[in-house]
Coordinates of C-alpha atoms in Angstrom, one line a residue:
X1260 CA 7.2 -64.8 48.2
X1261 CA 9.5 -64.0 45.3
X1262 CA 13.0 -63.0 46.0
X1263 CA 15.7 -62.3 43.4
X1264 CA 19.4 -62.2 44.1
X1265 CA 22.1 -61.8 41.4
X1266 CA 25.4 -63.5 41.9
X1267 CA 26.9 -62.3 38.6
X1268 CA 25.4 -59.6 36.4
X1269 CA 27.3 -58.8 33.2
X1270 CA 26.7 -56.6 30.2
X1271 CA 24.6 -58.3 27.5
X1272 CA 27.6 -58.1 25.2
X1273 CA 29.5 -60.5 27.4
X1274 CA 29.1 -64.3 26.9
X1275 CA 28.4 -66.5 29.9
X1276 CA 26.6 -64.1 32.1
X1277 CA 24.8 -65.9 34.9
X1278 CA 21.9 -64.7 37.2
X1279 CA 20.9 -66.6 40.3
X1280 CA 17.3 -66.1 41.6
X1281 CA 16.0 -67.4 44.9
X1282 CA 12.2 -67.3 44.7
X1283 CA 9.2 -68.6 46.7
X1284 CA 6.9 -71.2 45.3
X1285 CA 3.3 -70.2 44.3
X1286 CA 4.0 -66.8 42.9
X1287 CA 4.2 -65.1 39.5
X1288 CA 7.8 -64.7 38.2
X1289 CA 9.5 -63.5 35.0
X1290 CA 12.9 -64.2 33.5
X1291 CA 14.0 -61.6 30.9
X1292 CA 16.6 -62.5 28.3
X1293 CA 18.2 -59.1 28.3
X1294 CA 17.4 -55.4 28.5
X1295 CA 15.1 -53.7 25.9
X1296 CA 17.9 -51.5 24.6
X1297 CA 19.0 -54.1 22.0
X1298 CA 15.5 -55.5 21.2
X1299 CA 15.4 -53.8 17.8
X1300 CA 18.6 -55.5 16.6
X1301 CA 17.6 -58.9 17.9
X1302 CA 16.3 -61.4 15.3
X1303 CA 15.3 -64.5 17.3
X1304 CA 15.3 -65.5 21.0
X1305 CA 15.5 -69.2 22.1
X1306 CA 14.9 -70.6 25.6
X1307 CA 16.1 -73.9 26.9
X1308 CA 16.4 -75.7 30.2
X1309 CA 19.3 -77.8 31.5
X1310 CA 21.3 -77.4 28.3
X1311 CA 19.2 -78.6 25.3
X1312 CA 15.9 -79.4 26.9
X1313 CA 13.1 -77.4 25.4
X1314 CA 10.4 -75.8 27.5
X1315 CA 7.4 -77.0 25.6
X1316 CA 6.7 -79.8 28.1
X1317 CA 7.4 -77.8 31.3
X1318 CA 4.1 -77.2 33.1
X1319 CA 3.4 -73.7 34.3
X1320 CA 6.1 -72.1 32.1
X1321 CA 5.4 -70.0 28.9
X1322 CA 7.7 -68.4 26.5
X1323 CA 6.4 -64.9 25.4
X1324 CA 9.0 -63.3 23.2
X1325 CA 12.2 -62.9 25.0
X1326 CA 10.5 -63.3 28.5
X1327 CA 10.0 -66.5 30.3
X1328 CA 6.7 -66.5 32.4
X1329 CA 6.1 -68.8 35.4
X1330 CA 2.4 -69.0 36.1
X1331 CA 3.1 -69.5 38.9
X1332 CA 6.4 -70.9 40.2
X1333 CA 6.7 -74.5 41.5
X1334 CA 9.5 -76.5 43.1
X1335 CA 9.7 -78.5 39.9
X1336 CA 11.0 -75.4 38.2
X1337 CA 14.3 -75.6 40.0
X1338 CA 17.2 -75.7 37.6
X1339 CA 19.2 -74.0 34.9
X1340 CA 17.7 -71.9 32.1
X1341 CA 19.5 -70.6 29.0
X1342 CA 18.5 -67.7 26.7
X1343 CA 20.1 -67.4 23.3
X1344 CA 19.7 -64.2 21.3
X1345 CA 20.7 -64.1 17.7
X1346 CA 21.7 -60.9 15.9
X1347 CA 22.8 -60.1 12.4
X1348 CA 26.4 -60.0 13.6
X1349 CA 26.3 -63.1 15.8
X1350 CA 24.6 -64.6 18.8
X1351 CA 24.6 -64.0 22.6
X1352 CA 23.8 -66.4 25.4
X1353 CA 22.7 -65.8 29.0
X1354 CA 22.2 -68.3 31.8
X1355 CA 20.0 -68.3 34.8
X1356 CA 19.9 -70.4 38.0
X1357 CA 16.4 -70.7 39.5
X1358 CA 16.1 -71.9 43.2
X1359 CA 12.4 -72.3 44.2
X1360 CA 11.9 -72.3 48.0
X1361 CA 8.8 -74.0 49.3
X1362 CA 8.9 -72.1 52.6
X1363 CA 6.4 -69.2 53.3
X1364 CA 9.1 -66.6 54.1
X1365 CA 11.5 -65.5 51.3
X1366 CA 15.1 -64.8 51.0
X1367 CA 15.7 -61.1 50.7
X1368 CA 16.4 -59.8 47.2
X1369 CA 18.4 -56.8 48.4
X1370 CA 20.0 -55.4 51.6
X1371 CA 19.8 -51.9 52.9
X1372 CA 21.4 -50.2 55.9
X1373 CA 20.2 -47.1 57.8
X1374 CA 21.7 -45.3 60.7
X1375 CA 19.7 -45.0 63.8
X1376 CA 17.6 -41.8 63.9
X1377 CA 17.7 -41.4 60.1
X1378 CA 15.0 -42.0 57.5
X1379 CA 15.0 -44.7 54.9
X1380 CA 12.8 -45.8 51.9
X1381 CA 11.9 -49.5 51.0
X1382 CA 10.8 -49.9 47.4
X1383 CA 8.4 -52.5 45.9
X1384 CA 10.3 -53.4 42.8
X1385 CA 7.5 -54.9 40.8
X1386 CA 7.1 -52.3 38.0
X1387 CA 6.6 -55.0 35.3
X1388 CA 3.7 -56.6 37.3
X1389 CA 2.1 -53.2 38.0
X1390 CA 2.2 -52.4 34.3
X1391 CA 0.3 -55.6 33.5
X1392 CA -2.6 -54.6 35.9
X1393 CA -2.7 -50.9 37.0
X1394 CA -5.5 -51.9 39.5
X1395 CA -3.2 -54.3 41.4
X1396 CA -3.5 -54.3 45.2
X1397 CA -0.3 -54.1 47.3
X1398 CA 0.1 -55.3 50.9
X1399 CA 3.2 -54.9 53.0
X1400 CA 4.7 -57.4 55.4
X1401 CA 7.6 -57.3 57.9
X1402 CA 9.1 -60.7 58.9
X1403 CA 6.0 -62.4 57.3
X1404 CA 3.6 -60.4 59.4
X1405 CA 1.4 -57.4 58.2
X1406 CA 3.2 -54.1 58.7
X1407 CA 1.7 -51.9 61.5
X1408 CA 1.3 -48.6 59.7
X1409 CA -0.8 -46.9 62.4
X1410 CA 2.2 -45.2 63.9
X1411 CA 4.0 -42.1 62.4
X1412 CA 7.3 -43.9 61.8
X1413 CA 6.2 -46.1 58.9
X1414 CA 4.4 -44.3 56.0
X1415 CA 3.1 -46.0 52.8
X1416 CA 3.5 -43.9 49.6
X1417 CA 2.0 -44.6 46.2
X1418 CA 4.2 -42.8 43.7
X1419 CA 6.3 -44.9 43.5
X1420 CA 5.1 -47.8 45.6
X1421 CA 7.3 -47.7 48.7
X1422 CA 7.5 -47.6 52.5
X1423 CA 9.1 -44.6 54.2
X1424 CA 10.7 -45.3 57.6
X1425 CA 11.0 -42.1 59.7
X1426 CA 13.6 -41.8 62.6
X1427 CA 14.7 -45.4 62.3
X1428 CA 15.2 -47.4 65.5
X1429 CA 16.3 -51.0 66.2
X1430 CA 12.7 -52.1 66.0
X1431 CA 12.6 -51.2 62.3
X1432 CA 15.1 -53.9 61.4
X1433 CA 13.8 -56.9 59.5
X1434 CA 12.7 -58.3 56.2
X1435 CA 10.1 -56.1 54.4
X1436 CA 8.0 -57.7 51.7
X1437 CA 5.5 -56.2 49.3
X1438 CA 2.8 -58.6 48.1
X1439 CA 1.2 -57.6 44.8
X1440 CA -2.2 -59.1 44.0
X1441 CA -3.2 -58.8 40.4
X1442 CA -5.3 -60.2 37.6
X1443 CA -4.0 -61.5 34.3
X1444 CA -6.2 -63.0 31.5
X1445 CA -9.0 -63.8 33.9
X1446 CA -6.8 -65.5 36.5
X1447 CA -5.5 -64.1 39.8
X1448 CA -1.8 -64.2 40.7
X1449 CA 0.5 -62.8 43.3
X1450 CA 4.0 -61.5 43.1
X1451 CA 6.5 -60.3 45.8
X1452 CA 9.7 -58.5 46.5
X1453 CA 11.6 -58.6 49.8
X1454 CA 14.2 -56.2 51.2
X1455 CA 16.5 -56.9 54.3
X1456 CA 16.8 -53.7 56.4
X1457 CA 19.5 -53.3 59.0
X1458 CA 19.7 -50.5 61.5
X1459 CA 23.1 -49.3 62.5
X1460 CA 23.2 -48.3 66.2
X1461 CA 26.1 -46.0 65.7
X1462 CA 25.1 -42.8 63.8
X1463 CA 27.2 -42.4 60.8
X1464 CA 28.4 -38.8 60.3
X1465 CA 26.8 -37.3 57.2
X1466 CA 27.7 -34.4 55.0
X1467 CA 25.6 -31.2 55.5
X1468 CA 23.0 -30.3 52.9
X1469 CA 21.6 -26.8 52.3
X1470 CA 17.9 -27.4 51.8
X1471 CA 17.0 -23.7 51.0
X1472 CA 18.0 -22.0 48.8
X1473 CA 19.4 -24.3 46.2
X1474 CA 19.4 -22.0 43.2
X1475 CA 16.9 -19.2 43.7
X1476 CA 16.4 -15.8 42.1
X1477 CA 14.8 -12.9 44.0
X1478 CA 13.4 -9.6 42.6
X1479 CA 14.2 -6.6 44.8
X1480 CA 13.9 -2.8 44.6
X1481 CA 17.3 -1.1 44.5
X1482 CA 17.9 0.8 47.7
X1483 CA 15.5 -1.2 49.8
X1484 CA 16.2 -3.4 52.8
X1485 CA 16.2 -7.2 52.3
X1486 CA 16.6 -10.3 54.5
X1487 CA 17.8 -13.6 53.1
X1488 CA 17.2 -16.9 54.9
X1489 CA 19.1 -20.1 54.5
X1490 CA 18.2 -23.5 56.0
X1491 CA 20.4 -26.6 56.1
X1492 CA 20.7 -30.1 57.5
X1493 CA 24.1 -30.2 59.3
X1494 CA 24.4 -34.0 60.1
X1495 CA 23.8 -36.5 63.0
X1496 CA 25.6 -37.7 66.0
X1497 CA 27.1 -36.2 69.1
X1498 CA 29.4 -33.3 68.5
X1499 CA 27.8 -32.3 65.2
X1500 CA 26.3 -29.2 66.7
X1501 CA 29.6 -27.9 67.9
X1502 CA 31.4 -28.9 64.8
X1503 CA 28.9 -27.3 62.4
X1504 CA 28.8 -23.7 61.1
X1505 CA 27.0 -21.6 58.5
X1506 CA 28.2 -18.4 56.8
X1507 CA 27.5 -16.3 53.6
X1508 CA 29.6 -15.0 50.7
X1509 CA 28.7 -12.4 48.1
X1510 CA 30.5 -12.7 44.8
X1511 CA 33.1 -14.9 46.5
X1512 CA 33.7 -12.3 49.4
X1513 CA 32.9 -13.1 53.0
X1514 CA 30.1 -10.9 54.4
X1515 CA 32.2 -9.8 57.3
X1516 CA 34.3 -7.7 54.9
X1517 CA 31.3 -6.0 53.1
X1518 CA 29.5 -2.9 54.4
X1519 CA 25.7 -2.8 54.5
X1520 CA 25.7 -6.6 55.1
X1521 CA 25.3 -8.4 58.4
X1522 CA 24.4 -12.0 59.5
X1523 CA 21.8 -11.0 62.0
X1524 CA 21.0 -14.5 63.3
X1525 CA 22.3 -18.0 63.0
X1526 CA 20.5 -20.8 64.9
X1527 CA 21.6 -24.4 65.2
X1528 CA 19.1 -26.9 66.7
X1529 CA 19.6 -30.6 67.6
X1530 CA 16.6 -32.8 67.0
X1531 CA 16.0 -36.6 67.1
X1532 CA 16.4 -36.8 63.3
X1533 CA 19.6 -34.7 63.2
X1534 CA 21.1 -31.3 63.6
X1535 CA 19.6 -28.4 61.6
X1536 CA 20.7 -24.8 61.1
X1537 CA 19.1 -21.5 60.0
X1538 CA 20.9 -18.3 59.1
X1539 CA 19.6 -14.9 58.2
X1540 CA 21.6 -12.4 56.1
X1541 CA 20.4 -8.7 56.3
X1542 CA 21.1 -6.3 53.5
X1543 CA 20.5 -2.8 54.9
X1544 CA 20.5 -1.2 51.4
X1545 CA 20.5 -3.0 48.1
X1546 CA 23.3 -1.5 46.1
X1547 CA 24.2 -2.1 42.4
X1548 CA 27.1 -4.3 43.4
X1549 CA 24.7 -6.7 45.1
X1550 CA 22.6 -7.2 42.0
X1551 CA 23.1 -10.1 39.5
X1552 CA 26.0 -11.6 41.5
X1553 CA 26.2 -15.0 43.2
X1554 CA 25.3 -14.9 46.9
X1555 CA 26.2 -18.2 48.6
X1556 CA 25.0 -19.8 51.8
X1557 CA 27.6 -22.4 53.0
X1558 CA 26.9 -25.1 55.6
X1559 CA 29.9 -26.9 57.0
X1560 CA 30.7 -29.8 59.4
X1561 CA 33.5 -32.2 60.1
X1562 CA 32.6 -34.4 57.1
X1563 CA 32.3 -31.7 54.4
X1564 CA 30.2 -28.8 53.3
X1565 CA 27.4 -27.8 50.9
X1566 CA 26.5 -24.6 49.2
X1567 CA 23.2 -23.0 48.3
X1568 CA 23.1 -20.2 45.7
X1569 CA 20.8 -17.2 45.1
X1570 CA 20.8 -14.1 43.0
X1571 CA 19.2 -10.6 43.4
X1572 CA 17.8 -8.9 40.3
X1573 CA 16.3 -5.4 40.1
X1574 CA 12.5 -5.2 39.8
X1575 CA 11.2 -4.8 36.2
X1576 CA 8.4 -2.3 36.1
X1577 CA 7.9 -2.6 32.3
X1578 CA 4.8 -4.6 32.8
X1579 CA 3.3 -2.0 35.1
X1580 CA 4.2 0.8 32.7
X1581 CA 2.8 -1.2 29.8
X1582 CA -0.4 -1.7 31.6
X1583 CA -0.6 1.9 32.5
X1584 CA 0.0 3.0 28.9
X1585 CA -2.7 0.6 27.7
X1586 CA -5.1 1.9 30.3
X1587 CA -4.3 5.5 29.2
X1588 CA -4.7 4.6 25.6
X1589 CA -8.0 2.8 26.2
X1590 CA -9.2 5.9 28.2
X1591 CA -8.2 8.2 25.4
X1592 CA -10.1 6.0 22.9
X1593 CA -13.2 6.0 25.1
X1594 CA -12.9 9.7 25.6
X1595 CA -12.4 10.2 21.8
X1596 CA -15.4 8.1 21.1
X1597 CA -17.4 10.0 23.6
X1598 CA -16.3 13.3 22.2
X1599 CA -17.1 12.2 18.7
X1600 CA -20.6 11.2 19.8
X1601 CA -21.1 14.5 21.7
X1602 CA -19.7 16.7 18.9
X1603 CA -20.5 14.6 15.9
X1604 CA -22.4 17.3 14.2
X1605 CA -19.7 19.9 14.7
X1606 CA -17.0 17.5 13.5
X1607 CA -18.9 16.5 10.3
X1608 CA -19.6 20.2 9.5
X1609 CA -16.0 21.1 10.0
X1610 CA -14.8 18.2 7.9
X1611 CA -17.1 19.4 5.1
X1612 CA -15.6 22.9 5.3
X1613 CA -12.0 21.5 5.1
X1614 CA -12.7 18.9 2.5
X1615 CA -12.5 21.2 -0.6
X1616 CA -9.1 22.4 0.5
X1617 CA -7.5 18.9 0.5
X1618 CA -9.5 16.9 -2.1
X1619 CA -10.1 17.1 -5.8
X1620 CA -13.3 18.3 -7.3
X1621 CA -16.0 15.7 -7.1
X1622 CA -17.6 14.3 -10.2
X1623 CA -21.2 15.3 -10.8
X1624 CA -23.8 12.9 -9.5
X1625 CA -26.5 14.0 -11.9
X1626 CA -28.6 15.7 -9.2
X1627 CA -30.0 19.2 -9.7
X1628 CA -31.3 20.0 -6.2
X1629 CA -29.9 19.4 -2.8
X1630 CA -33.4 18.9 -1.3
X1631 CA -37.0 18.7 -2.3
X1632 CA -39.2 20.6 0.3
X1633 CA -42.7 19.2 0.8
X1634 CA -45.4 20.5 3.1
X1635 CA -49.2 20.5 3.3
X1636 CA -50.9 23.4 1.4
X1637 CA -53.9 25.0 2.9
X1638 CA -56.1 28.1 2.8
X1639 CA -54.0 31.0 3.9
X1640 CA -50.4 30.9 5.1
X1641 CA -50.0 28.0 7.5
X1642 CA -47.0 27.5 9.8
X1643 CA -45.6 24.7 7.7
X1644 CA -46.0 26.8 4.5
X1645 CA -44.5 29.9 6.1
X1646 CA -41.5 27.9 7.2
X1647 CA -41.1 26.2 3.8
X1648 CA -41.4 29.5 1.8
X1649 CA -39.7 32.0 4.0
X1650 CA -37.5 30.6 6.8
X1651 CA -36.0 27.5 5.1
X1652 CA -34.8 29.3 1.9
X1653 CA -33.5 32.3 4.0
X1654 CA -31.1 30.0 5.9
X1655 CA -30.2 27.1 3.6
X1656 CA -30.2 28.9 0.2
X1657 CA -29.0 32.4 1.0
X1658 CA -26.7 31.7 4.0
X1659 CA -25.4 28.2 3.3
X1660 CA -25.7 28.1 -0.5
X1661 CA -27.9 25.0 -0.9
X1662 CA -30.3 24.6 -3.8
X1663 CA -33.8 23.8 -2.9
X1664 CA -36.9 22.9 -4.8
X1665 CA -39.8 24.2 -2.7
X1666 CA -43.2 22.9 -3.7
X1667 CA -45.6 25.7 -4.4
X1668 CA -42.7 28.1 -5.1
X1669 CA -40.7 26.6 -7.9
X1670 CA -43.3 24.7 -9.9
X1671 CA -44.6 26.3 -13.1
X1672 CA -48.3 26.7 -14.0
X1673 CA -49.6 24.3 -16.6
X1674 CA -47.0 21.6 -15.8
X1675 CA -48.1 17.9 -15.5
X1676 CA -47.9 17.7 -11.7
X1677 CA -47.3 14.0 -11.4
X1678 CA -44.6 13.8 -14.0
X1679 CA -42.8 17.0 -12.8
X1680 CA -42.9 15.9 -9.1
X1681 CA -41.5 12.4 -9.9
X1682 CA -38.7 13.8 -12.1
X1683 CA -37.8 16.5 -9.6
X1684 CA -37.5 14.1 -6.8
X1685 CA -35.3 11.8 -8.8
X1686 CA -33.0 14.8 -9.3
X1687 CA -32.9 15.7 -5.6
X1688 CA -30.5 14.4 -2.9
X1689 CA -32.9 14.8 0.1
X1690 CA -36.6 15.0 0.8
X1691 CA -37.5 17.5 3.5
X1692 CA -41.1 16.9 4.8
X1693 CA -42.4 19.8 7.0
X1694 CA -45.1 18.8 9.4
X1695 CA -47.2 20.7 11.9
X1696 CA -50.2 20.1 14.1
X1697 CA -52.3 21.3 11.2
X1698 CA -50.7 18.6 9.0
X1699 CA -52.3 15.9 11.1
X1700 CA -55.9 16.8 10.0
X1701 CA -56.7 14.6 7.0
X1702 CA -58.3 16.1 4.0
X1703 CA -60.9 13.3 4.0
X1704 CA -61.5 12.4 7.6
X1705 CA -63.6 9.3 6.8
X1706 CA -60.9 7.7 4.8
X1707 CA -57.8 5.9 6.0
X1708 CA -54.7 8.1 5.3
X1709 CA -53.1 5.4 3.2
X1710 CA -56.2 5.4 1.0
X1711 CA -56.0 9.1 0.1
X1712 CA -54.5 8.4 -3.4
X1713 CA -53.8 11.4 -5.7
X1714 CA -56.2 10.4 -8.4
X1715 CA -58.1 13.6 -8.4
X1716 CA -56.2 16.2 -6.4
X1717 CA -56.3 19.9 -6.3
X1718 CA -53.4 22.1 -5.5
X1719 CA -54.2 21.7 -1.8
X1720 CA -53.8 17.9 -2.2
X1721 CA -50.5 18.0 -4.0
X1722 CA -48.1 17.6 -1.1
X1723 CA -49.8 14.3 -0.3
X1724 CA -48.6 13.0 -3.7
X1725 CA -45.2 14.6 -3.2
X1726 CA -44.8 12.8 0.1
X1727 CA -46.1 9.5 -1.3
X1728 CA -43.6 9.6 -4.2
X1729 CA -40.7 10.5 -1.9
X1730 CA -41.6 7.9 0.8
X1731 CA -41.9 5.2 -1.9
X1732 CA -38.5 6.1 -3.2
X1733 CA -37.0 6.2 0.3
X1734 CA -38.6 3.0 1.7
X1735 CA -38.8 0.8 -1.4
X1736 CA -35.9 1.9 -3.6
X1737 CA -33.6 3.3 -0.9
X1738 CA -32.8 6.1 -3.3
X1739 CA -33.8 9.2 -1.2
X1740 CA -33.0 10.2 2.3
X1741 CA -36.0 11.7 4.2
X1742 CA -35.7 14.5 6.8
X1743 CA -38.7 15.1 8.9
X1744 CA -39.1 18.6 10.4
X1745 CA -41.8 19.3 13.0
X1746 CA -43.0 22.9 13.5
X1747 CA -43.9 24.4 16.9
X1748 CA -45.0 21.4 18.9
X1749 CA -45.7 17.8 18.8
X1750 CA -47.3 16.2 15.7
X1751 CA -50.0 13.6 16.0
X1752 CA -48.9 10.8 13.5
X1753 CA -52.0 8.7 14.0
X1754 CA -53.9 10.6 11.3
X1755 CA -50.9 10.6 8.9
X1756 CA -49.8 7.9 6.6
X1757 CA -48.2 4.9 8.3
X1758 CA -45.0 5.3 6.2
X1759 CA -44.4 8.7 7.9
X1760 CA -45.0 7.1 11.3
X1761 CA -42.5 4.4 10.5
X1762 CA -39.8 6.9 9.4
X1763 CA -40.5 9.0 12.6
X1764 CA -40.1 5.9 14.8
X1765 CA -37.0 4.7 12.9
X1766 CA -34.9 7.9 12.6
X1767 CA -36.7 10.6 14.6
X1768 CA -37.5 14.1 13.5
X1769 CA -36.0 17.6 13.8
X1770 CA -38.1 20.2 15.7
X1771 CA -38.1 23.9 14.9
X1772 CA -39.5 26.3 17.4
X1773 CA -40.5 29.9 16.7
X1774 CA -38.1 32.4 18.2
X1775 CA -39.2 33.9 21.5
X1776 CA -40.5 37.5 21.5
X1777 CA -37.8 40.1 20.9
X1778 CA -35.7 37.8 18.7
X1779 CA -36.4 38.2 15.1
X1780 CA -33.7 36.0 13.7
X1781 CA -34.9 32.5 12.7
X1782 CA -31.5 31.1 13.7
X1783 CA -31.6 32.5 17.3
X1784 CA -31.3 30.0 20.1
X1785 CA -32.6 27.4 20.3
X1786 CA -32.8 27.3 16.5
X1787 CA -29.0 27.6 16.0
X1788 CA -29.0 23.9 17.3
X1789 CA -31.8 23.1 14.8
X1790 CA -29.9 24.5 11.8
X1791 CA -26.7 22.6 12.6
X1792 CA -28.7 19.4 12.8
X1793 CA -30.5 20.1 9.5
X1794 CA -27.2 20.9 7.8
X1795 CA -25.7 17.7 9.2
X1796 CA -28.5 15.8 7.4
X1797 CA -28.1 17.8 4.2
X1798 CA -25.6 16.7 1.5
X1799 CA -22.2 18.2 1.2
X1800 CA -22.3 21.9 0.6
X1801 CA -21.5 22.9 -3.0
X1802 CA -18.1 24.5 -3.5
X1803 CA -18.1 28.3 -3.6
X1804 CA -21.3 28.7 -1.4
X1805 CA -21.6 31.5 0.9
X1806 CA -19.8 31.2 4.3
X1807 CA -22.2 30.5 7.1
X1808 CA -22.7 32.8 10.0
X1809 CA -21.4 31.4 13.3
X1810 CA -23.9 29.5 15.5
X1811 CA -23.5 28.1 19.0
X1812 CA -21.4 24.9 19.1
X1813 CA -23.8 22.4 20.7
X1814 CA -24.4 18.8 20.0
X1815 CA -27.3 17.6 17.8
X1816 CA -29.5 14.7 18.6
X1817 CA -32.7 14.0 16.8
X1818 CA -35.7 14.1 19.1
X1819 CA -37.2 10.7 19.7
X1820 CA -40.3 10.9 21.9

């Protein structure tokens, strides 16, 4: 077992420092030339034995830098060792005396004394060895016998490596040794450290110690009732309980002289490990003079006193109000988004009415018509044709000032239909396609609707070409926005071109219903909703157009069914 005792330990700057080490044979041991604080300034380190004898021929001894390694110690290693450190400003020498004991039990390296009934800690001072092998195994011995740790009075702790003795008695006295088993460069070694523990039968009076609070801060509500608790260790030995006391001060003033304060309970208990106290200070109403001032808990006995400090600070509700404001702001944003979604059409139409008042006149876009109106011609006046020629111009042109090109109304006889249609659509901002149940009947039932090309068309076939030009421009060139309008009922798209079916499925369609009996106006409910939606899909109304008549303010949503 390794034991180290120091007979004279001087600062490295002093010449002639001597360390005496009593160690046990058969264990790993190190001699350090000096502390690591001056290692950067040191140039060379030289070890010698017995004056001038070098260590090259000494068996089991290796020089590694400024450290002398014994792998392991042997009785032949007894003697004097000298370490000489050279610096740029001079040299320094330190001497060691090594006494190797062949016996199994070591001489203690340190002595510790504990009062009976108190607790004590025994350390395993082998940090250098543990750093060489973090997986090292430690065993504890008392008087060369394994320590019995089954009881509650001896507890082994890992961080750091130590034994804790609780409620010390005479049986705890003895020599405690930690045996470290480790591996180094493929070989197994052991290292030890021993401590002589003495138990004083007479309990030594101790100063009190406030365990709680030490320096604490509490958050309180002004005007509320608060109870503060203080715990303290008051000492050991007979008479400690009667000689100990606990009291409070607020900003240096004793609580007996302050209203709204009262020490409601103070308890002093005597246990086997010592005397402990607990005091409670009641504040009936937290006033401003109690906030942010030092409140002290003082424990006192015959030896001395100790003080614990605490402070009261008013509760800060800024976090709560900040969270509340964020929640309200988020709710307002959600509500605003919901309102925008519900009243999107009304907001957009209102914005268009106000825009000319605050913005400059827009540059012309080269378009002549706001919309090109296409429908299926037939024999007689169909629903789609009636809507395109009568209802749509009545509202959009006369009431809201839009400019429409209605197929079958605005074309001139003798014009080249294909060229005029293509050119007119290029000069239009929207394409309105009016469909009804009659529109779903193909002109050539035996042919696929996509194969009905306008190579030889009569006037009745013309809208098919109108729609093909417009749909090509909308789907391929992305140059024309299509608005589908369904007249009085559901339209069967299975017999119509697939491009129309695609647009219907992608963006939906507006549905116009014939006014009920007794209502002659084409904008009567529910068609007021329809006209708002149609105007929403139309381009910005030209400046100077007629002011629209008021219609019910309801939300628009394209019907997808």
